[in-house]
Every structure is written in C-alpha cells, then in structure tokens.
Amino acid sequence: MEWYFRDISDDPSEKELTQQDQFNNDEVVLAEALVRETIQNSTDACVLPGGTVRVRFAIVEPSTAESREFFSSLLDGLAPHLTASGIAVPTAPQRFLVIEDFETTGLLGAIDRKDEGQFCGFWRRFGRSNKKGAAGGRWGLGKLVFSSSSTIKTLIGLTRRADDPNVCLMGQAILKNHTIGNTELDSVGFWCRPGTKTGLPTTEHSLCQHFASVAGLKRSGQTGLSLVIPYVLPDIEEQYLIQATLKNYYFPILTSRLIVEVNGTSINADTFDQVSADMGSEAIAPSLLSFVRQLQSLRSLSPMVTLPESWQSATITGDLLGEEQATRLRDQYKAGEMLFIRAPISISQKTRKPQGSETYIDLFLRPSSPGERSQTLVVRGSITVPTEGKKAHLPDCHAALVADHAAISQFLGDAENPAHTQWNERAEKLRTNWNGGHAVLRRIRAALHEIHAVVADRIERDDPLALVDFFSIPKEKPKERAQKGTTDRHNDLPPPSPKPFRIQRRVGGFTLLPNPKVAPESFPLKIRVRCAYDVLNGNPFKRFSDDDFSFFRDRLKVEKHNADCWPTDPNQLDVEARSADFKVEVVGFDSHRDLVVEAQG
C-alpha cells in the first residue's frame, strides 16, 4: 500500500475542504459528533429494515511490536505531506480508535469507478450525499468527523460487503492543498493499492487479515464496516463516547434496535439503566425512560385511534374525531393511560411516478405525575430531533412523535438541518423534492398540540375562581400601609442562595465561570445559556433572528474546561459543568454589536 495525492498543479481553480473546521473547536463536541455520525451511518445500512444493529467503539494503544510497527509505517509516505500541510508528524506511537458495525451491509457499490453506491459516497464524494429514503445523514460532510478526530487527519477502513466475497481495505488523509517541490497536491490523499492513480482499495487477503489483527478488529465473516482512526485526539475518551450514546440514541437502544459497545461496556435495552447510573448521567430522566419503554410495548399493538385523513387540512378537534371517540380518549388520558394515535399522511414527491405516497406518524401522550418534569420526544427513523422536541413541549404531559415509516422519514430527513436537531420549512431539499412540503411539515408539527388540546383541556380541575361571576365574595380589608422606612419582612429569613456561576463579558463574546462561593457538592450542574444582540426597543431574545448568528452554522469558537456543551437552538447553548473549576468561553460574535447573555441553572 502507498499514499497517493493527486497533482493539481494545472488545475485553474482552488478548492479546500474547509467544512472540516466545524469539528475542530471542541474535542468533547467532536466525540459527540463522532458517535452521531457513526450510528447514523450504521443504522442506515442495517441488513434487515427495523432489525438490530450493533456498533463497537474501542480506544486502543498499540501493545505489540507488530502493532506499533504498522502504525508507524503509515507515516513513511505520509510524513512529507503532513509537514507541507503544517501538521506535526508524531514521533511516537499513540492511541487509535476502532469503530465497527455489525448486522449491516458494508459499503456497497463499485470500488473502481464513480457510482451512486455507498463505497464511492464514503471515500470519494464530498458535499453531496448519495443517501436517500430514510437515511439519517444526507449532507456528505458528516464523515469528515472521522479524519478530524485524528492528529494526522487520517482514517483507515476495512469493509466486507453483502454483494462481494472480498474484503476491501483502504485509507484516506484529508489535509490541505499543499506543495512538495514544484508540485501542488490535492488536500485528499488515499492509502491505496500501489500504482493506481484513482485510489483503489486492496482486496489482498493476507494484507487485510494482517490489518485486522494489528488493529484488534472483531469482524470475522460478518458484513459491515470497520474504521480505524490512528493517532486519535487525546480528548476523545471512553466516558465521552458513552455519554454521547446515552444522550443521543436512547430511543433506538431502549426499543431494541441498537446495541452499542464502548471498550467492553455494552449499552442495550437491559443495561441502559445501570450504565447511565454508573456514568452519573442524566441524559434521560427516569420518567422519560419509563415512558419510552411503555411506548415500545404499545407499538406492538394496533393504535387506539387512527385519525381521519382530513386532519391534514383541518385542525384536530373533538368534532373531527367524533364526540364518542374524543370522550373515550379524554377518559383514558384522565385515568393516566398512554394514548397511541396514528395520523395518516399523504405526501407528494416531485420526481416520483405515481407522485403520491401514503405514510403516517405515530403520536403518544401520557399525563405526567405531580412534580414530575414532563418531556416531549420527536423521533425520525432512529434519530432523535432534540430541538423539535423542545419546541413541541406540552405542559403536564409526556409525549412522543415517532416518524419511522420509510416515506415520512425520507420527507422529514429532507427538512432537517445538517446537525439533525431541527426541521426547516424552507429547507432547499424539502422545496426541491416535495409538493407542498412546508404545509405538510406545519401540520406534523401541530399534531401533538392539537391532540393534547382535545384530550387534556376538558379534564376537571379545581378552579377557585370558576364561579366568581355568579357569587358574591367578601372583599378583603386592605392592610394598613406601613410607615415609611419600615417593613414587615422577617429579619430571620436565610439569605438567598448565590448563583453557582457568573458571566464575564469580553470583546466578541463571553466567559461562563463558577462562583467561588459555591460548594463543590453543587456539581455537576446544568446551565442553559441564551444570547442575542441588543435592540433599541423590545426584548432582544424575542427579536433574535438566526440571520444574526447561529451556533449551528457560524464559526463561533467554543473553548471549555471541565464542562460539556452543545447547541440546542441557533442562539442557545446547553452546558454541563462537571466540577467547581469549570470554564466555558465563547467568542466570534460581532464585536461592533452589544451582546446580551442570559444564563439559568
């Protein structure tokens, strides 16, 4: 195998894969992006639709002379390119990360030419995804997270495909356009079969077997993809991979569609509670855990109610459901039962003949217990869409919108942003691929709220003011006004608790720091930060527009110490401070505008 970088000396244009920078600001966020991209790709490639996929992560240090020699040999032909790209060449063997999936198809398609298969899409295509249907990732850029996780920007992959008896081995480095001697070379290089100018993988059995041995791969005869990230960044650690799995993929894990193993720790439907407790994680509250498990048991049954097709063009009301059916749902909801309602949907794809498709979403609602934090879950395929869940939040109710039928998953996937956290009615793919897509999406977003209005709003509640217009209530005598300078406040009240954090302003941003007076026992601590540019009149947060800035889109630099953070809205950042010496610094805002920052614990 040898390293090959294309000569672009005569290319009149200049192109760089600058999108890779989106993963370089924060290693903990990088670990989460790594988990999300891996599991999306793996669940997309499941052999059996709706079957269980197994994903393995392992952080390994070369322990044998053979293993150390192999990883050092990768640098033999790559070192000049690293140096020319301004990347330090490692001087000693370092850790590597192994990622494998099982019960998947592997990278299908041609290996020696461009086509629409996954092999070409993964190794040779950037910025345009070949994924269709219910596939989770569609942007053709998420895979850059793998090379971004390596100090030498390198990835090696071995795939056994369902349609090919041979195993394919190949590597890739994504650097910068660089010059060696008088030759200008492309940023993308391939570790490939010698003598090829198109970056072809090797299928030589002995070499593939040797690689599997030195990398400690578990794949034997199973189809799927094994990735090795050599010289993995030091802050990608086992605990972050586990936390990201618990936080992002609890739904497919709890519904037995996914099993994840991290350095021998198996996260599945049976072990989820224990692993979460061991990590001290609050990625999913116990009440939501119970709700998801009950939801899973209900899904094996028929829906209680299937909405009439007219709901797609009219508000869901008791009249639309029929008074008898609406009364039954209210009674069941009042009794604390979980409701399972199916909403049929007609969607029309512009490029498909016949154009119409019949699909559906499933809606689940259950009243929450007094004092219990209610949560709303939005799922598309195997992906949770967290910002949509927060927007759809219902008071005193656990709720879920599940869209895992292939057609609706494809539709909603075209509406998703690159981070797969929310939907956009004006998304280009939604506009290009679907007739009236914005109107369909608007009805989907409204479904949970309208059902909740029908079943919950007429539940009997104690209302002391209900008959105030019919009965006379004696007016209380006004209290005598206290003399000036006096107060009826008790002097023995305890002082208010100090906020456990403080905001320090700086040019173009802010720093979130701990309050030194707060005891270490107060941590870990969750903090929600909102930002907006100040305005002359009105509330700056209500007048915020993502044209101002966006944590999802703009290059806002986030640096942290002893804290995790992730964006949940264009102007909102959730922070989990792990200890009393945490620090989160965010810069990159317009320094010519006044930034308003609000934080709540």
Coordinates of C-alpha atoms in Angstrom, one line a residue:
M1 CA 0.0 0.0 0.0
E2 CA 1.2 3.5 -0.7
W3 CA 0.0 7.1 -0.3
Y4 CA -1.3 8.9 -3.4
F5 CA -2.2 12.6 -3.6
R6 CA -3.4 14.0 -7.0
D7 CA -1.3 16.5 -8.8
I8 CA -3.4 19.7 -9.1
S9 CA -0.6 22.0 -10.5
D10 CA -2.5 22.6 -13.7
D11 CA -5.9 23.0 -12.0
P12 CA -7.1 26.6 -12.7
S13 CA -9.4 26.5 -9.6
E14 CA -8.5 26.1 -6.0
K15 CA -10.7 24.1 -3.5
E16 CA -10.3 23.3 0.1
L17 CA -12.4 21.1 2.4
T18 CA -12.9 24.0 4.9
Q19 CA -16.0 22.3 6.4
Q20 CA -13.7 20.1 8.4
D21 CA -13.1 23.1 10.7
Q22 CA -16.6 22.7 12.2
F23 CA -15.3 19.7 14.2
N24 CA -12.1 21.3 15.5
N25 CA -13.2 23.8 18.0
D26 CA -14.1 21.5 20.9
E27 CA -13.0 17.9 21.4
V28 CA -15.9 16.8 23.6
V29 CA -18.4 18.1 21.0
L30 CA -16.2 16.2 18.5
A31 CA -16.7 13.0 20.4
E32 CA -20.5 13.5 20.3
A33 CA -20.4 14.3 16.5
L34 CA -18.3 11.1 16.1
V35 CA -20.9 9.0 17.8
R36 CA -23.9 10.6 16.0
E37 CA -22.3 10.2 12.5
T38 CA -21.2 6.6 13.2
I39 CA -24.5 5.4 14.4
Q40 CA -26.5 7.2 11.7
N41 CA -24.4 5.5 9.1
S42 CA -24.7 2.1 10.7
T43 CA -28.4 2.2 11.3
D44 CA -28.9 3.4 7.7
A45 CA -27.0 0.3 6.5
C46 CA -29.0 -2.3 8.6
V47 CA -29.4 -5.6 6.7
L48 CA -32.9 -6.1 7.9
P49 CA -35.2 -3.0 8.0
G50 CA -36.2 -2.5 11.6
G51 CA -33.6 -5.0 12.8
T52 CA -31.0 -4.6 15.5
V53 CA -27.6 -3.0 14.6
R54 CA -24.5 -3.5 16.8
V55 CA -21.8 -0.8 16.9
R56 CA -18.5 -1.1 18.7
F57 CA -16.1 1.6 19.8
A58 CA -12.7 0.8 21.3
I59 CA -9.8 3.1 22.2
V60 CA -6.7 1.0 22.0
E61 CA -2.9 1.6 22.5
P62 CA -0.5 -0.5 20.3
S63 CA 0.6 -3.2 22.7
T64 CA 2.8 -5.3 20.4
A65 CA 5.9 -4.6 18.4
E66 CA 3.9 -5.7 15.3
S67 CA 1.1 -3.2 16.0
R68 CA 3.5 -0.3 16.8
E69 CA 5.4 -1.0 13.6
F70 CA 2.3 -1.0 11.5
F71 CA 1.0 2.4 12.8
S72 CA 4.5 3.9 12.5
S73 CA 4.7 2.7 8.9
L74 CA 1.6 4.7 8.0
L75 CA 3.9 7.8 8.4
D76 CA 6.5 6.6 6.0
G77 CA 4.8 8.0 2.9
L78 CA 2.5 10.5 4.7
A79 CA 5.1 12.5 6.7
P80 CA 6.2 14.8 3.8
H81 CA 2.5 15.7 3.1
L82 CA 1.8 16.3 6.8
T83 CA 4.8 18.7 7.0
A84 CA 3.8 20.5 3.9
S85 CA 0.3 21.0 5.3
G86 CA 1.6 22.4 8.6
I87 CA 0.7 19.3 10.6
A88 CA 3.3 18.0 13.2
V89 CA 4.5 14.4 12.5
P90 CA 4.0 12.2 15.5
T91 CA 7.3 10.9 17.0
A92 CA 5.9 8.0 19.0
P93 CA 3.0 5.5 18.7
Q94 CA -0.2 6.8 20.1
R95 CA -3.7 5.6 20.8
F96 CA -6.1 4.6 18.0
L97 CA -9.9 4.4 17.8
V98 CA -11.6 1.4 16.4
I99 CA -15.2 1.7 15.2
E100 CA -17.1 -1.4 13.8
D101 CA -20.7 -2.1 12.9
F102 CA -22.4 -5.5 12.6
E103 CA -25.7 -6.7 11.0
T104 CA -25.1 -4.1 8.3
T105 CA -24.5 -4.3 4.6
G106 CA -21.0 -2.8 4.4
L107 CA -20.1 -0.2 1.8
L108 CA -21.9 -1.4 -1.3
G109 CA -21.2 -0.4 -4.9
A110 CA -18.3 -0.2 -7.4
I111 CA -14.8 0.2 -5.9
D112 CA -13.1 1.1 -9.2
R113 CA -15.3 3.9 -10.6
K114 CA -17.8 6.5 -9.6
D115 CA -21.4 5.4 -9.0
E116 CA -24.2 6.0 -6.5
G117 CA -23.1 3.3 -4.1
Q118 CA -22.0 3.7 -0.5
F119 CA -18.3 2.9 -1.2
C120 CA -18.0 5.8 -3.6
G121 CA -20.1 8.0 -1.4
F122 CA -18.0 7.3 1.7
W123 CA -14.5 7.5 0.2
R124 CA -14.8 9.8 -2.9
R125 CA -17.7 12.1 -2.6
F126 CA -17.7 15.3 -0.5
G127 CA -20.5 17.9 0.0
R128 CA -23.2 15.7 -1.8
S129 CA -24.7 12.7 -0.2
N130 CA -25.9 9.6 -2.0
K131 CA -28.2 8.7 0.8
K132 CA -31.9 8.5 0.1
G133 CA -35.0 7.2 1.6
A134 CA -35.0 7.1 5.4
A135 CA -31.2 7.5 5.7
G136 CA -30.1 9.7 8.6
G137 CA -27.2 11.6 7.2
R138 CA -27.7 13.5 3.9
W139 CA -25.1 16.2 3.7
G140 CA -22.0 14.4 2.5
L141 CA -19.9 16.3 5.1
G142 CA -20.5 14.5 8.4
K143 CA -18.0 11.8 7.5
L144 CA -15.2 14.4 7.9
V145 CA -15.6 14.0 11.6
F146 CA -13.6 10.7 11.3
S147 CA -10.4 12.3 9.9
S148 CA -10.9 15.3 12.1
S149 CA -10.6 13.0 15.1
S150 CA -7.0 12.1 14.1
T151 CA -4.0 14.2 14.8
I152 CA -2.7 13.2 11.4
K153 CA -6.2 13.7 9.8
T154 CA -6.2 10.0 8.7
L155 CA -8.7 7.2 8.5
I156 CA -8.4 3.6 7.5
G157 CA -11.4 1.4 6.6
L158 CA -12.0 -2.3 6.0
T159 CA -15.4 -3.4 4.7
R160 CA -16.9 -6.8 4.0
R161 CA -19.9 -6.2 1.7
A162 CA -23.1 -8.2 1.3
D163 CA -22.6 -8.4 -2.5
D164 CA -18.9 -9.2 -2.6
P165 CA -16.9 -12.2 -1.2
N166 CA -13.7 -10.0 -1.0
V167 CA -12.8 -7.7 1.9
C168 CA -11.7 -4.2 0.8
L169 CA -9.0 -2.2 2.6
M170 CA -8.3 1.5 2.0
G171 CA -7.2 4.7 3.8
Q172 CA -7.6 8.4 3.4
A173 CA -6.0 11.6 4.7
I174 CA -7.7 14.9 4.5
L175 CA -5.1 17.6 4.8
K176 CA -4.8 20.9 2.9
N177 CA -3.8 21.7 -0.6
H178 CA 0.0 21.6 -0.3
T179 CA 3.2 21.9 -2.3
I180 CA 6.1 19.5 -2.3
G181 CA 9.0 20.6 -4.5
N182 CA 7.3 22.3 -7.5
T183 CA 4.2 20.1 -7.4
E184 CA 0.9 21.3 -6.0
L185 CA -1.0 18.4 -4.5
D186 CA -4.7 17.9 -3.6
S187 CA -5.9 18.0 0.0
V188 CA -7.3 14.5 -0.2
G189 CA -4.9 11.6 -0.3
F190 CA -5.5 7.8 -0.5
W191 CA -3.7 4.9 1.2
C192 CA -4.3 2.5 -1.6
R193 CA -3.1 -0.2 -4.0
P194 CA 0.3 0.7 -5.4
G195 CA 0.5 2.0 -9.0
T196 CA -3.1 3.3 -9.1
K197 CA -3.9 6.9 -9.9
T198 CA -7.5 6.7 -8.8
G199 CA -7.2 5.5 -5.2
L200 CA -8.2 1.8 -5.4
P201 CA -8.6 -0.4 -2.3
T202 CA -6.7 -3.6 -1.9
T203 CA -8.5 -6.9 -1.7
E204 CA -5.4 -8.9 -0.9
H205 CA -6.5 -11.4 1.8
S206 CA -3.2 -11.6 3.7
L207 CA -2.8 -7.8 4.0
C208 CA -6.5 -7.4 5.1
Q209 CA -6.0 -10.1 7.6
H210 CA -2.8 -8.6 8.9
F211 CA -4.5 -5.2 9.3
A212 CA -7.5 -6.8 11.2
S213 CA -5.0 -8.5 13.6
V214 CA -2.8 -5.4 14.4
A215 CA -5.9 -3.2 14.9
G216 CA -7.7 -5.7 17.0
L217 CA -10.8 -5.9 14.8
K218 CA -13.6 -8.2 15.9
R219 CA -15.0 -8.7 12.4
S220 CA -14.6 -12.3 11.0
G221 CA -17.1 -13.3 8.4
Q222 CA -19.8 -10.7 9.1
T223 CA -20.6 -8.0 6.6
G224 CA -20.2 -4.4 7.7
L225 CA -17.6 -1.6 8.1
S226 CA -14.6 -1.4 10.4
L227 CA -12.9 2.0 10.8
V228 CA -9.6 2.7 12.5
I229 CA -8.6 6.3 13.4
P230 CA -4.9 6.3 14.1
Y231 CA -3.3 8.8 16.4
V232 CA -6.7 9.8 17.8
L233 CA -7.0 13.1 19.6
P234 CA -6.3 12.9 23.3
D235 CA -9.7 14.3 24.5
I236 CA -11.7 11.6 22.7
E237 CA -12.2 9.3 25.7
E238 CA -14.3 6.4 26.6
Q239 CA -16.6 8.4 29.0
Y240 CA -17.4 10.9 26.4
L241 CA -18.4 8.2 23.8
I242 CA -20.7 6.6 26.4
Q243 CA -22.3 9.9 27.4
A244 CA -22.9 10.8 23.8
T245 CA -24.5 7.4 23.2
L246 CA -26.8 7.7 26.2
K247 CA -27.8 11.2 25.3
N248 CA -28.4 10.8 21.6
Y249 CA -29.5 7.3 21.0
Y250 CA -31.6 6.2 24.0
F251 CA -34.7 5.7 21.8
P252 CA -33.3 3.0 19.4
I253 CA -31.4 1.4 22.3
L254 CA -34.5 1.2 24.5
T255 CA -36.6 0.0 21.6
S256 CA -34.0 -2.8 20.9
R257 CA -32.9 -1.5 17.5
L258 CA -29.4 -0.7 18.6
I259 CA -26.7 -2.1 20.8
V260 CA -23.5 0.0 21.4
E261 CA -20.3 -1.3 23.0
V262 CA -17.6 1.1 24.2
N263 CA -14.4 -0.5 25.4
G264 CA -16.3 -3.6 26.5
T265 CA -19.2 -1.7 28.1
S266 CA -22.4 -2.9 26.4
I267 CA -25.3 -0.4 26.2
N268 CA -28.5 -2.1 25.4
A269 CA -32.1 -2.2 26.5
D270 CA -31.3 -4.3 29.5
T271 CA -28.1 -2.5 30.7
F272 CA -29.1 1.1 29.8
D273 CA -30.2 2.0 33.4
Q274 CA -27.1 0.6 35.0
V275 CA -24.7 2.2 32.5
S276 CA -26.5 5.5 32.9
A277 CA -26.2 5.3 36.7
D278 CA -22.6 4.3 36.6
M279 CA -21.8 7.3 34.5
G280 CA -23.8 9.6 36.7
S281 CA -25.6 10.7 33.6
E282 CA -28.9 12.5 33.3
A283 CA -29.1 12.1 29.6
I284 CA -32.6 10.7 30.0
A285 CA -34.8 11.2 33.1
P286 CA -36.2 8.1 34.8
S287 CA -39.8 9.3 33.9
L288 CA -38.9 9.5 30.2
L289 CA -37.2 6.2 30.4
S290 CA -40.4 4.6 31.7
F291 CA -42.4 6.5 29.1
V292 CA -40.2 5.1 26.2
R293 CA -40.4 1.6 27.5
Q294 CA -44.2 1.8 27.7
L295 CA -44.3 3.3 24.3
Q296 CA -42.3 0.4 22.9
S297 CA -44.7 -2.1 24.3
L298 CA -47.7 -0.3 22.9
R299 CA -46.2 -0.2 19.4
S300 CA -46.6 -3.9 19.1
L301 CA -50.4 -3.3 19.3
S302 CA -52.8 -1.6 17.0
P303 CA -53.3 2.2 17.5
M304 CA -56.2 3.1 19.8
V305 CA -57.3 5.7 17.2
T306 CA -56.5 6.4 13.5
L307 CA -57.2 10.0 12.6
P308 CA -59.4 10.7 9.5
E309 CA -57.4 11.8 6.5
S310 CA -59.0 15.2 6.7
W311 CA -56.8 16.1 9.7
Q312 CA -54.0 17.0 7.3
S313 CA -56.0 20.0 6.1
A314 CA -58.1 20.8 9.2
T315 CA -57.4 21.4 12.9
I316 CA -57.8 18.2 15.1
T317 CA -60.9 18.8 17.2
G318 CA -63.4 16.7 19.1
D319 CA -65.8 17.2 16.2
L320 CA -63.2 15.8 13.7
L321 CA -62.6 12.8 16.0
G322 CA -66.3 12.3 16.7
E323 CA -67.6 13.1 20.2
E324 CA -67.8 9.5 21.3
Q325 CA -64.2 8.8 20.3
A326 CA -63.0 12.1 21.8
T327 CA -64.8 11.4 25.1
R328 CA -63.2 7.9 25.3
L329 CA -59.7 9.4 24.7
R330 CA -60.3 12.1 27.4
D331 CA -61.4 9.5 29.9
Q332 CA -58.3 7.3 29.2
Y333 CA -56.0 10.2 29.4
K334 CA -57.6 11.4 32.7
A335 CA -57.1 7.9 34.1
G336 CA -53.4 8.2 33.4
E337 CA -53.3 5.8 30.4
M338 CA -51.0 6.3 27.5
L339 CA -52.7 7.2 24.2
F340 CA -51.5 5.7 21.0
I341 CA -52.8 7.6 17.9
R342 CA -51.9 7.2 14.3
A343 CA -52.1 10.1 11.9
P344 CA -52.1 9.0 8.2
I345 CA -50.3 11.4 5.8
S346 CA -50.3 11.9 2.1
I347 CA -47.1 13.3 0.6
S348 CA -46.3 14.0 -3.0
Q349 CA -42.7 13.7 -4.3
K350 CA -42.0 15.7 -7.4
T351 CA -39.7 13.2 -9.0
R352 CA -41.7 10.1 -8.4
K353 CA -44.4 8.5 -10.5
P354 CA -47.0 7.9 -9.3
Q355 CA -46.4 11.0 -7.2
G356 CA -48.5 10.3 -4.1
S357 CA -47.3 8.3 -1.1
E358 CA -49.3 7.1 1.8
T359 CA -47.5 7.2 5.1
Y360 CA -48.1 8.0 8.8
I361 CA -46.7 9.3 12.1
D362 CA -47.5 7.8 15.5
L363 CA -48.4 10.0 18.4
F364 CA -48.2 9.1 22.1
L365 CA -49.4 11.1 25.1
R366 CA -49.5 10.3 28.8
P367 CA -50.1 12.7 31.7
S368 CA -47.1 13.3 33.9
S369 CA -47.2 12.8 37.7
P370 CA -47.4 15.8 40.0
G371 CA -43.9 17.3 40.4
E372 CA -42.5 15.2 37.5
R373 CA -40.8 17.0 34.7
S374 CA -42.7 16.5 31.5
Q375 CA -40.8 15.9 28.3
T376 CA -41.6 15.6 24.6
L377 CA -39.7 13.3 22.3
V378 CA -39.5 13.7 18.5
V379 CA -38.0 10.7 16.6
R380 CA -37.3 10.5 12.9
G381 CA -36.1 7.0 12.0
S382 CA -33.6 6.1 14.6
I383 CA -32.6 9.7 15.2
T384 CA -34.0 11.9 18.0
V385 CA -34.6 15.5 16.8
P386 CA -33.9 17.4 20.1
T387 CA -34.8 20.9 19.2
E388 CA -38.1 19.8 17.7
G389 CA -38.9 18.0 20.9
K390 CA -38.3 21.2 22.9
K391 CA -40.5 23.2 20.6
A392 CA -43.3 20.7 20.9
H393 CA -43.1 20.6 24.7
L394 CA -46.5 20.0 26.3
P395 CA -47.4 21.0 29.9
D396 CA -48.0 18.2 32.4
C397 CA -47.6 15.6 29.7
H398 CA -45.1 13.1 28.4
A399 CA -45.5 13.0 24.6
A400 CA -43.8 11.5 21.6
L401 CA -44.0 11.9 17.8
V402 CA -42.5 8.9 16.1
A403 CA -41.9 9.0 12.3
D404 CA -40.1 5.8 11.3
H405 CA -42.1 4.7 8.3
A406 CA -39.7 4.9 5.3
A407 CA -41.6 7.5 3.3
I408 CA -42.2 10.0 6.1
S409 CA -38.7 9.5 7.4
Q410 CA -37.4 10.5 3.9
F411 CA -39.6 13.5 3.9
L412 CA -38.6 14.8 7.3
G413 CA -34.9 14.0 6.6
D414 CA -35.1 16.4 3.7
A415 CA -36.3 19.1 6.1
E416 CA -33.5 18.6 8.7
N417 CA -30.6 20.9 9.3
P418 CA -27.0 19.4 9.0
A419 CA -26.8 18.7 12.7
H420 CA -30.1 16.7 12.6
T421 CA -31.5 18.7 15.5
Q422 CA -34.5 20.5 13.9
W423 CA -36.6 20.9 10.8
N424 CA -36.9 23.8 8.5
E425 CA -40.0 24.6 6.4
R426 CA -37.8 26.5 3.9
A427 CA -35.1 23.7 3.5
E428 CA -33.9 23.5 0.0
K429 CA -34.3 19.7 -0.3
L430 CA -37.8 19.9 1.1
R431 CA -38.7 22.6 -1.5
T432 CA -37.0 20.8 -4.4
N433 CA -38.2 17.2 -3.7
W434 CA -41.8 17.6 -2.4
N435 CA -45.0 19.3 -3.4
G436 CA -46.4 21.5 -0.6
G437 CA -43.7 20.2 1.8
H438 CA -43.9 23.3 4.1
A439 CA -47.6 22.8 4.6
V440 CA -47.2 19.1 5.4
L441 CA -44.4 19.8 7.9
R442 CA -46.5 22.5 9.6
R443 CA -49.4 20.0 10.2
I444 CA -46.9 17.4 11.5
R445 CA -45.6 20.0 14.0
A446 CA -49.1 20.9 15.1
A447 CA -50.4 17.3 15.6
L448 CA -49.3 16.7 19.2
H449 CA -50.5 20.1 20.4
E450 CA -53.9 19.7 18.8
I451 CA -54.4 16.2 20.2
H452 CA -53.3 17.4 23.6
A453 CA -55.9 20.2 23.4
V454 CA -58.6 17.7 22.7
V455 CA -57.8 15.2 25.5
A456 CA -56.4 17.4 28.2
D457 CA -58.2 20.8 28.2
R458 CA -61.5 19.5 29.4
I459 CA -60.2 17.4 32.2
E460 CA -61.8 18.5 35.5
R461 CA -59.6 20.8 37.6
D462 CA -60.2 22.6 40.9
D463 CA -60.6 26.3 40.0
P464 CA -61.4 28.6 42.9
L465 CA -62.4 31.4 40.5
A466 CA -64.7 29.3 38.3
L467 CA -67.9 30.8 39.7
V468 CA -66.6 34.2 40.6
D469 CA -69.1 35.9 38.3
F470 CA -72.1 34.3 39.9
F471 CA -71.4 34.6 43.7
S472 CA -70.5 37.5 45.9
I473 CA -67.2 37.1 47.6
P474 CA -66.4 39.5 50.5
K475 CA -63.6 41.8 49.7
E476 CA -60.7 41.6 52.0
K477 CA -59.9 44.7 54.0
P478 CA -56.8 46.5 52.8
K479 CA -53.8 46.2 55.0
E480 CA -52.7 49.3 56.8
R481 CA -49.9 50.9 54.9
A482 CA -46.7 50.6 56.8
Q483 CA -44.9 53.7 57.9
K484 CA -42.2 55.0 55.6
G485 CA -38.9 53.4 56.4
T486 CA -40.4 50.3 58.0
T487 CA -41.0 46.8 56.5
D488 CA -42.9 43.7 57.6
R489 CA -40.1 41.4 56.2
H490 CA -38.8 39.0 58.8
N491 CA -35.2 39.6 59.7
D492 CA -34.5 35.9 60.4
L493 CA -35.0 34.7 56.8
P494 CA -32.0 33.0 55.4
P495 CA -30.1 34.9 52.7
P496 CA -30.8 33.9 49.1
S497 CA -28.6 31.2 47.7
P498 CA -25.9 32.6 45.4
K499 CA -25.9 31.6 41.7
P500 CA -23.3 28.9 41.2
F501 CA -22.0 30.6 38.1
R502 CA -21.2 34.0 36.7
I503 CA -20.9 35.6 33.2
Q504 CA -17.8 37.6 32.4
R505 CA -18.1 39.7 29.3
R506 CA -15.3 40.0 26.8
V507 CA -14.8 41.5 23.3
G508 CA -16.8 39.4 20.8
G509 CA -18.1 37.0 23.3
F510 CA -18.4 35.9 27.0
T511 CA -16.9 33.5 29.5
L512 CA -19.0 31.4 31.9
L513 CA -17.2 30.8 35.2
P514 CA -18.1 29.2 38.6
N515 CA -19.0 31.3 41.6
P516 CA -16.1 30.7 44.0
K517 CA -18.6 30.8 46.9
V518 CA -20.5 27.7 45.7
A519 CA -19.6 24.4 47.3
P520 CA -18.1 21.7 45.1
E521 CA -21.1 19.4 46.0
S522 CA -23.3 21.6 43.8
F523 CA -21.7 20.0 40.8
P524 CA -22.3 18.6 38.2
L525 CA -24.5 21.4 37.2
K526 CA -26.6 22.0 34.1
I527 CA -26.8 25.6 32.7
R528 CA -28.7 27.0 29.8
V529 CA -27.2 30.0 28.0
R530 CA -29.1 32.3 25.6
C531 CA -27.6 35.0 23.5
A532 CA -28.9 37.8 21.4
Y533 CA -27.8 41.1 20.0
D534 CA -29.3 44.0 21.9
V535 CA -32.0 46.1 20.2
L536 CA -33.2 49.7 20.7
N537 CA -36.8 48.6 21.6
G538 CA -38.3 45.4 22.8
N539 CA -37.0 42.1 24.0
P540 CA -33.7 41.1 22.3
F541 CA -34.5 37.4 22.6
K542 CA -37.9 37.7 21.0
R543 CA -36.4 39.8 18.2
F544 CA -33.5 37.4 17.7
S545 CA -33.0 36.1 14.1
D546 CA -30.7 33.3 13.0
D547 CA -29.5 35.8 10.4
D548 CA -27.7 37.5 13.3
F549 CA -25.7 34.3 14.2
S550 CA -26.3 30.6 14.8
F551 CA -24.4 28.1 17.0
F552 CA -25.3 25.5 14.3
R553 CA -23.9 27.5 11.4
D554 CA -21.4 30.1 12.3
R555 CA -17.8 29.7 13.3
L556 CA -18.3 30.6 17.0
K557 CA -15.3 29.3 18.8
V558 CA -16.2 27.4 22.0
E559 CA -13.4 26.5 24.4
K560 CA -14.1 24.7 27.6
H561 CA -12.5 23.1 30.7
N562 CA -14.3 20.5 32.9
A563 CA -17.5 21.1 31.0
D564 CA -19.6 19.7 28.1
C565 CA -21.6 22.0 25.9
W566 CA -23.8 21.6 22.8
P567 CA -26.2 23.9 20.9
T568 CA -29.9 23.3 21.2
D569 CA -31.2 26.4 19.3
P570 CA -29.5 28.8 17.0
N571 CA -28.9 31.2 19.9
Q572 CA -28.9 28.7 22.8
L573 CA -26.2 26.6 24.3
D574 CA -26.7 23.9 27.0
V575 CA -23.7 23.5 29.3
E576 CA -23.0 20.7 31.8
A577 CA -20.4 21.9 34.3
R578 CA -18.6 18.8 35.7
S579 CA -16.7 20.4 38.6
A580 CA -16.2 23.7 40.5
D581 CA -13.3 24.8 38.4
F582 CA -15.2 24.7 35.0
K583 CA -14.8 27.3 32.3
V584 CA -16.6 27.9 29.0
E585 CA -15.5 30.6 26.7
V586 CA -17.4 31.6 23.6
V587 CA -16.1 34.1 21.0
G588 CA -16.7 35.0 17.4
F589 CA -19.7 37.3 17.8
D590 CA -19.8 40.7 16.0
S591 CA -17.7 42.9 18.3
H592 CA -19.5 46.0 16.9
R593 CA -22.8 45.0 18.4
D594 CA -23.8 44.7 22.1
L595 CA -24.3 41.0 23.0
V596 CA -27.0 40.2 25.7
V597 CA -26.2 36.9 27.5
E598 CA -28.7 35.2 29.9
A599 CA -27.8 32.0 31.8
Q600 CA -30.1 29.9 34.0
G601 CA -29.2 26.9 36.1

